[in-house]
mmCIF file of C-alpha atoms in Angstrom:
data_model
loop_
_atom_site.group_PDB
_atom_site.id
_atom_site.type_symbol
_atom_site.label_atom_id
_atom_site.label_comp_id
_atom_site.label_asym_id
_atom_site.label_seq_id
_atom_site.Cartn_x
_atom_site.Cartn_y
_atom_site.Cartn_z
ATOM 1 C CA THR A 1111 10.792 -28.135 0.724
ATOM 2 C CA LEU A 1112 9.179 -25.151 1.414
ATOM 3 C CA VAL A 1113 7.725 -23.633 -2.155
ATOM 4 C CA ILE A 1114 4.685 -20.593 -1.845
ATOM 5 C CA SER A 1115 3.260 -20.063 -5.855
ATOM 6 C CA LYS A 1116 2.362 -16.889 -7.259
ATOM 7 C CA ASP A 1117 -0.390 -16.896 -6.145
ATOM 8 C CA GLY A 1118 -0.018 -17.647 -2.031
ATOM 9 C CA THR A 1119 -0.467 -20.822 -1.552
ATOM 10 C CA ILE A 1120 2.215 -23.099 0.494
ATOM 11 C CA TYR A 1121 3.805 -26.345 -0.737
ATOM 12 C CA ILE A 1122 5.040 -29.029 1.755
ATOM 13 C CA ASN A 1123 6.783 -31.834 0.402
ATOM 14 C CA ASP A 1124 4.548 -31.578 -2.307
ATOM 15 C CA GLN A 1125 1.240 -31.322 -0.501
ATOM 16 C CA VAL A 1126 -1.136 -28.093 -0.210
ATOM 17 C CA HIS A 1127 0.165 -26.743 3.637
ATOM 18 C CA GLU A 1128 -1.955 -23.434 3.817
ATOM 19 C CA LYS A 1129 -2.464 -20.108 1.377
ATOM 20 C CA ILE A 1130 -2.081 -16.199 2.427
ATOM 21 C CA ALA A 1131 -4.069 -14.128 1.200
ATOM 22 C CA LEU A 1132 -3.159 -11.714 -0.729
ATOM 23 C CA VAL A 1133 -5.763 -8.528 -0.506
ATOM 24 C CA ASP A 1134 -6.088 -5.198 -1.052
ATOM 25 C CA VAL A 1135 -7.330 -2.151 0.891
ATOM 26 C CA LYS A 1136 -10.280 -0.121 0.023
ATOM 27 C CA ASN A 1137 -8.454 2.874 2.086
ATOM 28 C CA PRO A 1138 -5.601 2.873 3.456
ATOM 29 C CA ALA A 1139 -6.379 5.227 6.096
ATOM 30 C CA MET A 1140 -8.584 2.678 7.986
ATOM 31 C CA LEU A 1141 -5.480 0.494 8.636
ATOM 32 C CA LYS A 1142 -4.277 0.479 12.195
ATOM 33 C CA ARG A 1143 -0.454 0.679 12.752
ATOM 34 C CA MET A 1144 0.604 -2.774 14.786
ATOM 35 C CA GLY A 1145 4.442 -2.211 14.330
ATOM 36 C CA ASP A 1146 7.552 -3.835 12.504
ATOM 37 C CA SER A 1147 5.789 -3.282 9.230
ATOM 38 C CA TYR A 1148 2.292 -5.639 11.361
ATOM 39 C CA PHE A 1149 -0.981 -3.762 10.073
ATOM 40 C CA VAL A 1150 -4.626 -5.044 10.704
ATOM 41 C CA VAL A 1151 -8.242 -3.742 9.445
ATOM 42 C CA GLU A 1152 -11.120 -4.302 12.155
ATOM 43 C CA ASN A 1153 -13.443 -3.701 9.830
ATOM 44 C CA SER A 1154 -13.198 -7.078 7.672
ATOM 45 C CA ASN A 1155 -15.620 -5.144 4.588
ATOM 46 C CA ALA A 1156 -12.751 -2.999 4.633
ATOM 47 C CA ILE A 1157 -10.570 -5.362 2.654
ATOM 48 C CA LYS A 1158 -10.622 -6.960 -0.701
ATOM 49 C CA GLU A 1159 -8.685 -9.959 -2.684
ATOM 50 C CA ALA A 1160 -6.256 -8.444 -4.800
ATOM 51 C CA GLU A 1161 -6.122 -8.750 -8.145
ATOM 52 C CA SER A 1162 -2.985 -8.533 -9.707
ATOM 53 C CA ALA A 1163 -0.324 -9.008 -6.011
ATOM 54 C CA GLU A 1164 1.829 -12.297 -6.935
ATOM 55 C CA LEU A 1165 4.246 -12.883 -3.923
ATOM 56 C CA MET A 1166 7.915 -14.455 -5.622
ATOM 57 C CA HIS A 1167 9.393 -17.064 -3.514
ATOM 58 C CA GLY A 1168 13.213 -17.413 -2.706
ATOM 59 C CA TYR A 1169 12.874 -12.934 -3.999
ATOM 60 C CA TYR A 1170 14.257 -10.010 -2.358
ATOM 61 C CA GLU A 1171 11.986 -6.723 -3.006
ATOM 62 C CA ASN A 1172 14.941 -4.065 -4.128
ATOM 63 C CA GLY A 1173 14.760 -1.097 -1.823
ATOM 64 C CA ASN A 1174 12.712 2.324 -4.504
ATOM 65 C CA VAL A 1175 16.205 4.708 -3.306
ATOM 66 C CA ASN A 1176 19.145 4.653 -4.740
ATOM 67 C CA VAL A 1177 21.237 5.327 -1.315
ATOM 68 C CA LEU A 1178 24.454 6.933 -3.755
ATOM 69 C CA MET A 1179 21.484 9.519 -5.401
ATOM 70 C CA GLU A 1180 19.876 10.156 -2.261
ATOM 71 C CA THR A 1181 23.014 10.848 -0.201
ATOM 72 C CA VAL A 1182 24.637 13.876 -2.493
ATOM 73 C CA ASP A 1183 21.073 14.915 -2.673
ATOM 74 C CA MET A 1184 21.464 15.574 0.772
ATOM 75 C CA MET A 1185 24.740 16.787 0.209
ATOM 76 C CA ARG A 1186 23.536 19.474 -2.396
ATOM 77 C CA ASN A 1187 20.148 20.443 -0.668
ATOM 78 C CA MET A 1188 23.241 21.016 2.762
ATOM 79 C CA GLN A 1189 25.151 22.875 0.457
ATOM 80 C CA LEU A 1190 22.544 24.605 -1.101
ATOM 81 C CA PHE A 1191 21.136 25.704 3.221
ATOM 82 C CA GLU A 1192 24.909 26.860 4.237
ATOM 83 C CA SER A 1193 25.601 28.909 1.424
ATOM 84 C CA GLN A 1194 21.581 30.393 1.464
ATOM 85 C CA GLN A 1195 22.657 30.921 5.469
ATOM 86 C CA LYS A 1196 25.518 33.094 4.718
ATOM 87 C CA ALA A 1197 23.950 35.112 2.248
ATOM 88 C CA LEU A 1198 21.451 35.811 5.419
ATOM 89 C CA ALA A 1199 24.148 36.677 7.979
ATOM 90 C CA THR A 1200 25.955 39.327 5.086
ATOM 91 C CA THR A 1201 22.548 40.421 4.331
ATOM 92 C CA ASP A 1202 21.805 41.237 7.859
ATOM 93 C CA GLU A 1203 25.225 42.639 9.314
ATOM 94 C CA THR A 1204 24.499 45.173 5.991
ATOM 95 C CA LEU A 1205 21.126 46.372 7.388
ATOM 96 C CA THR A 1206 22.521 45.809 10.868
ATOM 97 C CA SER A 1207 25.599 48.110 8.976
ATOM 98 C CA ALA A 1208 22.711 50.596 7.599
ATOM 99 C CA ILE A 1209 21.232 51.278 10.607
ATOM 100 C CA ASN A 1210 23.759 51.999 12.657
ATOM 101 C CA SER A 1211 25.038 55.200 10.014
ATOM 102 C CA LEU A 1212 21.988 56.405 9.194
ATOM 103 C CA GLY A 1213 20.774 56.647 13.663
ATOM 104 C CA ARG A 1214 24.308 58.657 13.660
ATOM 105 C CA PHE A 1215 23.052 60.945 11.270
#
């Protein structure tokens, strides 16, 4: 059986096997992306042990976005953009017409 405790200790068949390090980075700008949510810190002085982090074995992490609300907001923004685009086109046509009319005099 595999069990991971809140402090990151990995138990296999009720025996301690390894421990996952829970750390914080003092300056996130020092993280170097290696791809697929994998980061490295070249300077080990830039990391410190996490004070309040916990692992939750057997849980899935929820996203921080409500997909339905974001889709509705995106559609609303698209409609607003289209209406503003039409208003600008109408203003442009009006100004073009005014300039052409004034040019005849």
